[in-house]
PDB file of C-alpha atoms in Angstrom:
ATOM      1  CA  UNK W   1      12.853  11.532  28.123  1.00  0.00           C
ATOM      2  CA  UNK W   2      11.920  10.540  31.769  1.00  0.00           C
ATOM      3  CA  UNK W   3      10.513   6.992  32.041  1.00  0.00           C
ATOM      4  CA  UNK W   4       7.067   6.791  32.925  1.00  0.00           C
ATOM      5  CA  UNK W   5       5.565   3.721  34.641  1.00  0.00           C
ATOM      6  CA  UNK W   6       3.689   1.701  32.292  1.00  0.00           C
ATOM      7  CA  UNK W   7       1.010  -0.389  33.431  1.00  0.00           C
ATOM      8  CA  UNK W   8      -2.338  -2.121  32.374  1.00  0.00           C
ATOM      9  CA  UNK W   9      -5.663  -1.463  34.309  1.00  0.00           C
ATOM     10  CA  UNK W  10      -8.523  -3.616  34.010  1.00  0.00           C
ATOM     11  CA  UNK W  11     -11.833  -2.050  33.605  1.00  0.00           C
ATOM     12  CA  UNK W  12     -15.549  -2.854  34.257  1.00  0.00           C
ATOM     13  CA  UNK W  13     -16.402  -2.321  30.647  1.00  0.00           C
ATOM     14  CA  UNK W  14     -14.333  -5.629  30.007  1.00  0.00           C
ATOM     15  CA  UNK W  15     -11.425  -4.477  28.410  1.00  0.00           C
ATOM     16  CA  UNK W  16      -8.035  -3.580  29.785  1.00  0.00           C
ATOM     17  CA  UNK W  17      -6.315  -0.249  29.134  1.00  0.00           C
ATOM     18  CA  UNK W  18      -2.804   0.493  28.993  1.00  0.00           C
ATOM     19  CA  UNK W  19      -1.482   3.601  30.722  1.00  0.00           C
ATOM     20  CA  UNK W  20       1.629   5.897  31.239  1.00  0.00           C
ATOM     21  CA  UNK W  21       2.131   7.693  34.456  1.00  0.00           C
ATOM     22  CA  UNK W  22       4.332  10.072  35.718  1.00  0.00           C
ATOM     23  CA  UNK W  23       4.786  11.008  39.331  1.00  0.00           C
ATOM     24  CA  UNK W  24       3.299   7.655  40.258  1.00  0.00           C
ATOM     25  CA  UNK W  25       5.518   7.379  43.364  1.00  0.00           C
ATOM     26  CA  UNK W  26       5.234  11.142  44.940  1.00  0.00           C
ATOM     27  CA  UNK W  27       2.254  11.389  46.926  1.00  0.00           C
ATOM     28  CA  UNK W  28       2.564  15.039  47.313  1.00  0.00           C
ATOM     29  CA  UNK W  29       1.280  15.498  43.639  1.00  0.00           C
ATOM     30  CA  UNK W  30      -2.373  15.818  44.474  1.00  0.00           C
ATOM     31  CA  UNK W  31      -3.558  17.064  41.018  1.00  0.00           C
ATOM     32  CA  UNK W  32      -4.115  14.454  38.548  1.00  0.00           C
ATOM     33  CA  UNK W  33      -3.791  15.503  34.713  1.00  0.00           C
ATOM     34  CA  UNK W  34      -5.472  13.029  32.479  1.00  0.00           C
ATOM     35  CA  UNK W  35      -3.938  13.281  28.875  1.00  0.00           C
ATOM     36  CA  UNK W  36      -6.278  11.691  26.123  1.00  0.00           C
ATOM     37  CA  UNK W  37      -4.858  11.391  22.870  1.00  0.00           C
ATOM     38  CA  UNK W  38      -6.507  11.673  19.157  1.00  0.00           C
ATOM     39  CA  UNK W  39      -7.523   9.387  16.528  1.00  0.00           C
ATOM     40  CA  UNK W  40      -4.924   6.846  15.663  1.00  0.00           C
ATOM     41  CA  UNK W  41      -2.527   8.145  18.371  1.00  0.00           C
ATOM     42  CA  UNK W  42      -1.180   6.704  21.413  1.00  0.00           C
ATOM     43  CA  UNK W  43      -0.174   7.802  25.215  1.00  0.00           C
ATOM     44  CA  UNK W  44       3.593   8.112  24.156  1.00  0.00           C
ATOM     45  CA  UNK W  45       2.789  11.110  21.813  1.00  0.00           C
ATOM     46  CA  UNK W  46       2.487  13.195  25.275  1.00  0.00           C
ATOM     47  CA  UNK W  47       5.991  12.224  26.485  1.00  0.00           C
ATOM     48  CA  UNK W  48       7.644  15.303  25.074  1.00  0.00           C
ATOM     49  CA  UNK W  49       4.708  17.608  26.432  1.00  0.00           C
ATOM     50  CA  UNK W  50       5.183  16.016  29.931  1.00  0.00           C
ATOM     51  CA  UNK W  51       9.091  16.234  29.915  1.00  0.00           C
ATOM     52  CA  UNK W  52       8.907  19.734  28.922  1.00  0.00           C
ATOM     53  CA  UNK W  53       6.875  20.917  31.875  1.00  0.00           C
ATOM     54  CA  UNK W  54       4.271  18.878  33.275  1.00  0.00           C
ATOM     55  CA  UNK W  55       6.611  15.917  35.176  1.00  0.00           C
ATOM     56  CA  UNK W  56       7.155  17.015  38.631  1.00  0.00           C
ATOM     57  CA  UNK W  57       4.264  19.479  39.046  1.00  0.00           C
ATOM     58  CA  UNK W  58       1.500  17.086  38.401  1.00  0.00           C
ATOM     59  CA  UNK W  59       0.524  13.661  38.823  1.00  0.00           C
ATOM     60  CA  UNK W  60       0.073  12.864  34.896  1.00  0.00           C
ATOM     61  CA  UNK W  61      -1.663   9.680  33.563  1.00  0.00           C
ATOM     62  CA  UNK W  62      -1.873   9.218  29.630  1.00  0.00           C
ATOM     63  CA  UNK W  63      -3.938   6.079  28.591  1.00  0.00           C
ATOM     64  CA  UNK W  64      -4.294   4.164  25.059  1.00  0.00           C
ATOM     65  CA  UNK W  65      -7.667   4.451  24.502  1.00  0.00           C
ATOM     66  CA  UNK W  66      -9.410   1.096  23.404  1.00  0.00           C
ATOM     67  CA  UNK W  67      -8.055  -0.018  20.267  1.00  0.00           C
ATOM     68  CA  UNK W  68      -5.129   2.313  20.405  1.00  0.00           C
ATOM     69  CA  UNK W  69      -1.357   1.646  21.462  1.00  0.00           C
ATOM     70  CA  UNK W  70      -1.168  -1.277  23.867  1.00  0.00           C
ATOM     71  CA  UNK W  71      -4.677  -1.219  24.845  1.00  0.00           C
ATOM     72  CA  UNK W  72      -7.317  -4.051  24.036  1.00  0.00           C
ATOM     73  CA  UNK W  73      -9.070  -4.019  20.869  1.00  0.00           C
ATOM     74  CA  UNK W  74     -12.768  -4.745  21.002  1.00  0.00           C
ATOM     75  CA  UNK W  75     -12.481  -8.026  19.367  1.00  0.00           C
ATOM     76  CA  UNK W  76     -14.626 -10.305  16.883  1.00  0.00           C
ATOM     77  CA  UNK W  77     -18.078  -8.597  16.615  1.00  0.00           C
ATOM     78  CA  UNK W  78     -17.034  -5.473  18.062  1.00  0.00           C
ATOM     79  CA  UNK W  79     -16.984  -1.781  16.840  1.00  0.00           C
ATOM     80  CA  UNK W  80     -15.487   1.284  18.103  1.00  0.00           C
ATOM     81  CA  UNK W  81     -18.890   3.412  19.092  1.00  0.00           C
ATOM     82  CA  UNK W  82     -17.720   6.880  20.333  1.00  0.00           C
ATOM     83  CA  UNK W  83     -19.282   6.771  23.489  1.00  0.00           C
ATOM     84  CA  UNK W  84     -17.541   3.767  24.452  1.00  0.00           C
ATOM     85  CA  UNK W  85     -14.498   5.925  24.679  1.00  0.00           C
ATOM     86  CA  UNK W  86     -16.520   8.034  27.363  1.00  0.00           C
ATOM     87  CA  UNK W  87     -17.333   4.934  29.380  1.00  0.00           C
ATOM     88  CA  UNK W  88     -13.574   3.735  29.366  1.00  0.00           C
ATOM     89  CA  UNK W  89     -12.488   7.117  30.764  1.00  0.00           C
ATOM     90  CA  UNK W  90     -15.399   6.848  33.410  1.00  0.00           C
ATOM     91  CA  UNK W  91     -14.108   3.453  34.406  1.00  0.00           C
ATOM     92  CA  UNK W  92     -10.633   4.517  34.315  1.00  0.00           C
ATOM     93  CA  UNK W  93     -10.626   7.488  36.596  1.00  0.00           C
ATOM     94  CA  UNK W  94     -11.215   5.949  39.963  1.00  0.00           C
ATOM     95  CA  UNK W  95      -8.303   3.876  39.081  1.00  0.00           C
ATOM     96  CA  UNK W  96      -5.989   6.705  38.730  1.00  0.00           C
ATOM     97  CA  UNK W  97      -7.043   9.967  39.990  1.00  0.00           C
ATOM     98  CA  UNK W  98      -6.136  11.949  43.216  1.00  0.00           C
ATOM     99  CA  UNK W  99      -7.654  14.923  44.979  1.00  0.00           C
ATOM    100  CA  UNK W 100      -7.996  16.885  41.996  1.00  0.00           C
ATOM    101  CA  UNK W 101      -8.733  15.848  38.373  1.00  0.00           C
ATOM    102  CA  UNK W 102      -8.190  18.043  35.246  1.00  0.00           C
ATOM    103  CA  UNK W 103      -8.475  16.345  31.699  1.00  0.00           C
ATOM    104  CA  UNK W 104      -6.490  17.448  28.666  1.00  0.00           C
ATOM    105  CA  UNK W 105      -7.697  16.158  25.195  1.00  0.00           C
ATOM    106  CA  UNK W 106      -6.226  16.440  21.788  1.00  0.00           C
ATOM    107  CA  UNK W 107      -8.599  16.091  18.715  1.00  0.00           C
ATOM    108  CA  UNK W 108     -10.902  13.157  19.180  1.00  0.00           C
ATOM    109  CA  UNK W 109      -9.670  13.219  22.732  1.00  0.00           C
ATOM    110  CA  UNK W 110     -11.087  16.597  23.268  1.00  0.00           C
ATOM    111  CA  UNK W 111     -14.523  15.090  22.531  1.00  0.00           C
ATOM    112  CA  UNK W 112     -13.985  12.335  24.955  1.00  0.00           C
ATOM    113  CA  UNK W 113     -12.908  14.631  27.364  1.00  0.00           C
ATOM    114  CA  UNK W 114     -15.512  17.494  27.282  1.00  0.00           C
ATOM    115  CA  UNK W 115     -18.255  14.659  26.789  1.00  0.00           C
ATOM    116  CA  UNK W 116     -17.106  13.092  30.031  1.00  0.00           C
ATOM    117  CA  UNK W 117     -16.644  16.733  31.810  1.00  0.00           C
ATOM    118  CA  UNK W 118     -20.262  17.800  30.461  1.00  0.00           C
ATOM    119  CA  UNK W 119     -21.942  14.558  31.982  1.00  0.00           C
ATOM    120  CA  UNK W 120     -20.127  14.977  35.169  1.00  0.00           C
ATOM    121  CA  UNK W 121     -19.421  18.597  35.422  1.00  0.00           C
ATOM    122  CA  UNK W 122     -18.364  18.409  39.374  1.00  0.00           C
ATOM    123  CA  UNK W 123     -15.891  15.740  38.858  1.00  0.00           C
ATOM    124  CA  UNK W 124     -13.382  18.044  36.845  1.00  0.00           C
ATOM    125  CA  UNK W 125     -11.311  20.793  37.890  1.00  0.00           C
ATOM    126  CA  UNK W 126      -9.866  22.286  34.657  1.00  0.00           C
ATOM    127  CA  UNK W 127     -10.316  21.035  31.155  1.00  0.00           C
ATOM    128  CA  UNK W 128      -8.139  21.840  27.995  1.00  0.00           C
ATOM    129  CA  UNK W 129      -9.268  21.005  24.586  1.00  0.00           C
ATOM    130  CA  UNK W 130      -6.181  21.112  21.835  1.00  0.00           C
ATOM    131  CA  UNK W 131      -8.297  21.474  18.733  1.00  0.00           C
ATOM    132  CA  UNK W 132     -10.642  19.135  20.238  1.00  0.00           C
ATOM    133  CA  UNK W 133     -14.322  20.551  19.578  1.00  0.00           C
ATOM    134  CA  UNK W 134     -15.046  18.135  16.915  1.00  0.00           C
ATOM    135  CA  UNK W 135     -14.741  17.710  13.051  1.00  0.00           C
ATOM    136  CA  UNK W 136     -16.811  19.503  10.505  1.00  0.00           C
ATOM    137  CA  UNK W 137     -20.310  18.437  10.449  1.00  0.00           C
ATOM    138  CA  UNK W 138     -21.097  15.688   7.612  1.00  0.00           C
ATOM    139  CA  UNK W 139     -23.744  16.144   5.186  1.00  0.00           C
ATOM    140  CA  UNK W 140     -24.386  12.579   4.636  1.00  0.00           C
ATOM    141  CA  UNK W 141     -27.774  11.087   5.150  1.00  0.00           C
ATOM    142  CA  UNK W 142     -28.027   8.662   7.554  1.00  0.00           C
ATOM    143  CA  UNK W 143     -28.612   5.478   5.061  1.00  0.00           C
ATOM    144  CA  UNK W 144     -25.659   6.713   3.266  1.00  0.00           C
ATOM    145  CA  UNK W 145     -23.471   6.950   6.350  1.00  0.00           C
ATOM    146  CA  UNK W 146     -24.509   3.353   7.254  1.00  0.00           C
ATOM    147  CA  UNK W 147     -23.686   1.941   4.020  1.00  0.00           C
ATOM    148  CA  UNK W 148     -20.194   3.798   3.949  1.00  0.00           C
ATOM    149  CA  UNK W 149     -19.670   2.037   7.403  1.00  0.00           C
ATOM    150  CA  UNK W 150     -20.558  -1.474   6.407  1.00  0.00           C
ATOM    151  CA  UNK W 151     -18.663  -1.186   3.227  1.00  0.00           C
ATOM    152  CA  UNK W 152     -15.346   0.176   5.188  1.00  0.00           C
ATOM    153  CA  UNK W 153     -15.671  -2.561   7.755  1.00  0.00           C
ATOM    154  CA  UNK W 154     -15.993  -5.291   4.929  1.00  0.00           C
ATOM    155  CA  UNK W 155     -12.758  -4.055   3.364  1.00  0.00           C
ATOM    156  CA  UNK W 156     -10.855  -3.885   6.470  1.00  0.00           C
ATOM    157  CA  UNK W 157     -11.665  -7.328   7.392  1.00  0.00           C
ATOM    158  CA  UNK W 158     -10.834  -8.707   3.732  1.00  0.00           C
ATOM    159  CA  UNK W 159      -7.210  -7.695   3.677  1.00  0.00           C
ATOM    160  CA  UNK W 160      -4.336  -7.227   6.071  1.00  0.00           C
ATOM    161  CA  UNK W 161      -2.026  -3.848   6.076  1.00  0.00           C
ATOM    162  CA  UNK W 162       0.994  -4.925   4.363  1.00  0.00           C
ATOM    163  CA  UNK W 163       3.316  -3.119   7.056  1.00  0.00           C
ATOM    164  CA  UNK W 164       6.594  -1.956   7.093  1.00  0.00           C
ATOM    165  CA  UNK W 165      10.104  -3.469   6.501  1.00  0.00           C
ATOM    166  CA  UNK W 166      11.695  -1.263   9.295  1.00  0.00           C
ATOM    167  CA  UNK W 167      10.954   1.360  11.952  1.00  0.00           C
ATOM    168  CA  UNK W 168      12.751   3.892   9.776  1.00  0.00           C
ATOM    169  CA  UNK W 169      10.136   3.092   7.190  1.00  0.00           C
ATOM    170  CA  UNK W 170       7.328   3.464   9.542  1.00  0.00           C
ATOM    171  CA  UNK W 171       8.526   6.829  10.838  1.00  0.00           C
ATOM    172  CA  UNK W 172       9.022   8.054   7.151  1.00  0.00           C
ATOM    173  CA  UNK W 173       5.280   7.414   6.962  1.00  0.00           C
ATOM    174  CA  UNK W 174       4.432   9.426   9.917  1.00  0.00           C
ATOM    175  CA  UNK W 175       6.365  12.351   8.578  1.00  0.00           C
ATOM    176  CA  UNK W 176       4.746  12.097   5.247  1.00  0.00           C
ATOM    177  CA  UNK W 177       1.405  12.680   6.992  1.00  0.00           C
ATOM    178  CA  UNK W 178       2.974  15.143   9.381  1.00  0.00           C
ATOM    179  CA  UNK W 179       5.547  17.307   7.555  1.00  0.00           C
ATOM    180  CA  UNK W 180       6.089  19.302  10.942  1.00  0.00           C
ATOM    181  CA  UNK W 181       7.134  16.225  12.674  1.00  0.00           C
ATOM    182  CA  UNK W 182      10.893  16.041  13.205  1.00  0.00           C
ATOM    183  CA  UNK W 183      12.896  12.880  12.371  1.00  0.00           C
ATOM    184  CA  UNK W 184      13.970  11.847  15.897  1.00  0.00           C
ATOM    185  CA  UNK W 185      10.661  12.083  17.230  1.00  0.00           C
ATOM    186  CA  UNK W 186       8.923  10.318  14.394  1.00  0.00           C
ATOM    187  CA  UNK W 187      11.368   7.426  14.805  1.00  0.00           C
ATOM    188  CA  UNK W 188      10.381   7.274  18.620  1.00  0.00           C
ATOM    189  CA  UNK W 189       6.980   7.277  17.812  1.00  0.00           C
ATOM    190  CA  UNK W 190       7.148   4.615  15.268  1.00  0.00           C
ATOM    191  CA  UNK W 191       9.173   2.596  17.694  1.00  0.00           C
ATOM    192  CA  UNK W 192       6.654   3.073  20.432  1.00  0.00           C
ATOM    193  CA  UNK W 193       3.454   2.843  17.992  1.00  0.00           C
ATOM    194  CA  UNK W 194       4.450  -0.236  15.942  1.00  0.00           C
ATOM    195  CA  UNK W 195       4.596  -4.170  16.626  1.00  0.00           C
ATOM    196  CA  UNK W 196       6.352  -6.295  14.682  1.00  0.00           C
ATOM    197  CA  UNK W 197       4.090  -9.281  13.353  1.00  0.00           C
ATOM    198  CA  UNK W 198       5.166 -13.108  12.626  1.00  0.00           C
ATOM    199  CA  UNK W 199       6.003 -11.985   9.087  1.00  0.00           C
ATOM    200  CA  UNK W 200       8.910  -9.748  10.568  1.00  0.00           C
ATOM    201  CA  UNK W 201       6.950  -6.383   9.331  1.00  0.00           C
ATOM    202  CA  UNK W 202       6.104  -3.686  11.474  1.00  0.00           C
ATOM    203  CA  UNK W 203       2.551  -2.367  11.642  1.00  0.00           C
ATOM    204  CA  UNK W 204       0.786   0.622  13.699  1.00  0.00           C
ATOM    205  CA  UNK W 205      -0.961  -0.815  16.976  1.00  0.00           C
ATOM    206  CA  UNK W 206      -4.312   0.870  16.251  1.00  0.00           C
ATOM    207  CA  UNK W 207      -7.152  -1.412  15.223  1.00  0.00           C
ATOM    208  CA  UNK W 208      -7.474  -1.120  11.538  1.00  0.00           C
ATOM    209  CA  UNK W 209     -11.567  -0.896  12.146  1.00  0.00           C
ATOM    210  CA  UNK W 210     -10.532   2.686  13.313  1.00  0.00           C
ATOM    211  CA  UNK W 211      -9.837   3.966   9.759  1.00  0.00           C
ATOM    212  CA  UNK W 212     -13.694   3.164   8.735  1.00  0.00           C
ATOM    213  CA  UNK W 213     -16.229   5.652   8.747  1.00  0.00           C
ATOM    214  CA  UNK W 214     -18.349   5.445  11.693  1.00  0.00           C
ATOM    215  CA  UNK W 215     -22.076   5.102  11.633  1.00  0.00           C
ATOM    216  CA  UNK W 216     -22.971   7.759  13.508  1.00  0.00           C
ATOM    217  CA  UNK W 217     -22.103  11.407  12.245  1.00  0.00           C
ATOM    218  CA  UNK W 218     -20.708  14.167  14.564  1.00  0.00           C
ATOM    219  CA  UNK W 219     -23.429  16.730  15.203  1.00  0.00           C
ATOM    220  CA  UNK W 220     -22.605  20.008  16.701  1.00  0.00           C
ATOM    221  CA  UNK W 221     -26.060  20.519  18.378  1.00  0.00           C
ATOM    222  CA  UNK W 222     -25.568  17.163  20.295  1.00  0.00           C
ATOM    223  CA  UNK W 223     -21.894  18.259  21.256  1.00  0.00           C
ATOM    224  CA  UNK W 224     -23.266  21.676  22.473  1.00  0.00           C
ATOM    225  CA  UNK W 225     -25.749  19.799  25.093  1.00  0.00           C
ATOM    226  CA  UNK W 226     -22.559  18.673  26.745  1.00  0.00           C
ATOM    227  CA  UNK W 227     -20.415  21.830  26.406  1.00  0.00           C
ATOM    228  CA  UNK W 228     -23.049  23.708  27.855  1.00  0.00           C
ATOM    229  CA  UNK W 229     -23.031  21.861  30.977  1.00  0.00           C
ATOM    230  CA  UNK W 230     -19.310  22.237  31.584  1.00  0.00           C
ATOM    231  CA  UNK W 231     -18.559  24.758  34.958  1.00  0.00           C
ATOM    232  CA  UNK W 232     -14.965  24.508  34.941  1.00  0.00           C
ATOM    233  CA  UNK W 233     -12.415  26.755  33.056  1.00  0.00           C
ATOM    234  CA  UNK W 234     -11.667  25.505  29.563  1.00  0.00           C
ATOM    235  CA  UNK W 235      -8.680  26.313  27.640  1.00  0.00           C
ATOM    236  CA  UNK W 236      -8.890  26.163  23.929  1.00  0.00           C
ATOM    237  CA  UNK W 237      -5.558  25.649  22.036  1.00  0.00           C
ATOM    238  CA  UNK W 238      -5.338  25.743  18.329  1.00  0.00           C
ATOM    239  CA  UNK W 239      -2.104  25.324  15.910  1.00  0.00           C
ATOM    240  CA  UNK W 240      -1.382  28.240  14.079  1.00  0.00           C
ATOM    241  CA  UNK W 241      -0.360  26.235  11.067  1.00  0.00           C
ATOM    242  CA  UNK W 242      -2.959  23.624  11.524  1.00  0.00           C
ATOM    243  CA  UNK W 243      -4.704  22.277   8.317  1.00  0.00           C
ATOM    244  CA  UNK W 244      -7.656  21.043  10.404  1.00  0.00           C
ATOM    245  CA  UNK W 245      -8.766  24.362  11.891  1.00  0.00           C
ATOM    246  CA  UNK W 246     -12.495  24.908  11.371  1.00  0.00           C
ATOM    247  CA  UNK W 247     -13.828  27.855   9.567  1.00  0.00           C
ATOM    248  CA  UNK W 248     -13.744  30.913  11.727  1.00  0.00           C
ATOM    249  CA  UNK W 249     -17.657  31.299  12.138  1.00  0.00           C
ATOM    250  CA  UNK W 250     -18.044  27.474  12.779  1.00  0.00           C
ATOM    251  CA  UNK W 251     -15.124  27.745  15.519  1.00  0.00           C
ATOM    252  CA  UNK W 252     -16.595  30.698  17.229  1.00  0.00           C
ATOM    253  CA  UNK W 253     -20.323  29.133  17.276  1.00  0.00           C
ATOM    254  CA  UNK W 254     -18.579  25.983  19.286  1.00  0.00           C
ATOM    255  CA  UNK W 255     -16.404  28.169  21.479  1.00  0.00           C
ATOM    256  CA  UNK W 256     -19.193  30.230  22.563  1.00  0.00           C
ATOM    257  CA  UNK W 257     -21.019  27.018  24.266  1.00  0.00           C
ATOM    258  CA  UNK W 258     -18.197  27.428  26.994  1.00  0.00           C
ATOM    259  CA  UNK W 259     -19.189  29.691  29.612  1.00  0.00           C
ATOM    260  CA  UNK W 260     -15.175  30.072  31.142  1.00  0.00           C
ATOM    261  CA  UNK W 261     -13.092  29.649  28.413  1.00  0.00           C
ATOM    262  CA  UNK W 262      -9.774  31.076  27.174  1.00  0.00           C
ATOM    263  CA  UNK W 263      -8.110  30.710  23.968  1.00  0.00           C
ATOM    264  CA  UNK W 264      -4.326  30.409  23.126  1.00  0.00           C
ATOM    265  CA  UNK W 265      -2.637  29.839  19.685  1.00  0.00           C
ATOM    266  CA  UNK W 266       0.558  27.800  19.372  1.00  0.00           C
ATOM    267  CA  UNK W 267       2.928  29.743  16.621  1.00  0.00           C
ATOM    268  CA  UNK W 268       4.508  27.233  14.369  1.00  0.00           C
ATOM    269  CA  UNK W 269       2.527  24.043  15.522  1.00  0.00           C
ATOM    270  CA  UNK W 270       0.231  22.145  13.228  1.00  0.00           C
ATOM    271  CA  UNK W 271      -2.738  20.004  14.269  1.00  0.00           C
ATOM    272  CA  UNK W 272      -0.168  17.623  16.122  1.00  0.00           C
ATOM    273  CA  UNK W 273       0.795  20.337  18.403  1.00  0.00           C
ATOM    274  CA  UNK W 274       2.208  18.322  21.134  1.00  0.00           C
ATOM    275  CA  UNK W 275       4.748  16.782  18.476  1.00  0.00           C
ATOM    276  CA  UNK W 276       5.656  20.241  16.769  1.00  0.00           C
ATOM    277  CA  UNK W 277       5.857  22.821  19.894  1.00  0.00           C
ATOM    278  CA  UNK W 278       6.105  20.556  23.260  1.00  0.00           C
ATOM    279  CA  UNK W 279       7.610  23.090  25.186  1.00  0.00           C
ATOM    280  CA  UNK W 280       5.156  25.792  24.476  1.00  0.00           C
ATOM    281  CA  UNK W 281       2.223  23.656  24.952  1.00  0.00           C
ATOM    282  CA  UNK W 282       3.704  22.618  28.309  1.00  0.00           C
ATOM    283  CA  UNK W 283       3.943  25.977  29.463  1.00  0.00           C
ATOM    284  CA  UNK W 284       0.478  26.965  28.282  1.00  0.00           C
ATOM    285  CA  UNK W 285      -1.094  23.807  30.408  1.00  0.00           C
ATOM    286  CA  UNK W 286       0.855  24.427  33.037  1.00  0.00           C
ATOM    287  CA  UNK W 287       0.015  28.137  33.448  1.00  0.00           C
ATOM    288  CA  UNK W 288      -3.768  27.016  32.847  1.00  0.00           C
ATOM    289  CA  UNK W 289      -3.775  24.126  35.132  1.00  0.00           C
ATOM    290  CA  UNK W 290      -1.832  25.828  37.937  1.00  0.00           C
ATOM    291  CA  UNK W 291       0.721  24.608  40.593  1.00  0.00           C
ATOM    292  CA  UNK W 292      -0.338  21.301  41.859  1.00  0.00           C
ATOM    293  CA  UNK W 293       1.792  21.984  45.262  1.00  0.00           C
ATOM    294  CA  UNK W 294      -0.155  25.289  46.168  1.00  0.00           C
TER     295      UNK W 294
END
């Protein structure tokens, strides 16, 4: 894989984000494409897609969102409230963008990218959402949700993850959750996505607080307020083998909120489509985003 520029960018939100950047030294690439990863993922997951067809055509930036990868965690007393990710993206973009800006978001990253685009519709040239129109709605009451949140935070603070003895063991854990992930890529992502502790064991870099259930449920009505404000073309991508696809009527209801949309399904891909079919995804994105040099 082509080695991207790796750097850390301080934000006025008080945190520093780690970003990967392809095409940093090529001023002719005036179309910046920001790739926003999903839940418990990191920027390196985009590397196969960038190598398969985005590098050299676009200025590509992939951040580790707060509490993921090599970006800062919130620290003692903090939590990961969803709109904090949007604030981070808003603070990051002036430091990385060029003349044109497009956003690509996977899963949780799709919600981050679409909320930003809905809030600032004139700022984004194109938007691609990879199974990124939110999770199923929860039937939990607000008090029950808060009880679950506080109980989850208490559990995380009370015990540390035991970790993994080797990178290969961590890679096997990734494949256990994602059977379509091949072994070499699993090992690459495990190596990039873990850190070795003082006890010699490897742990994934995301803040354990992420595995707790947040206090605010996802609501389609709220998300739709952002989606209906989006004026740019939107690409909606699904994995044909995804176990996370929404019910067809629910999916259509959400998709209908995007005025200028097109839809693509990737054969042989699950929810983590950038891992499963990077070349096919790169082609779909490059066709949609257009040639940055024209």
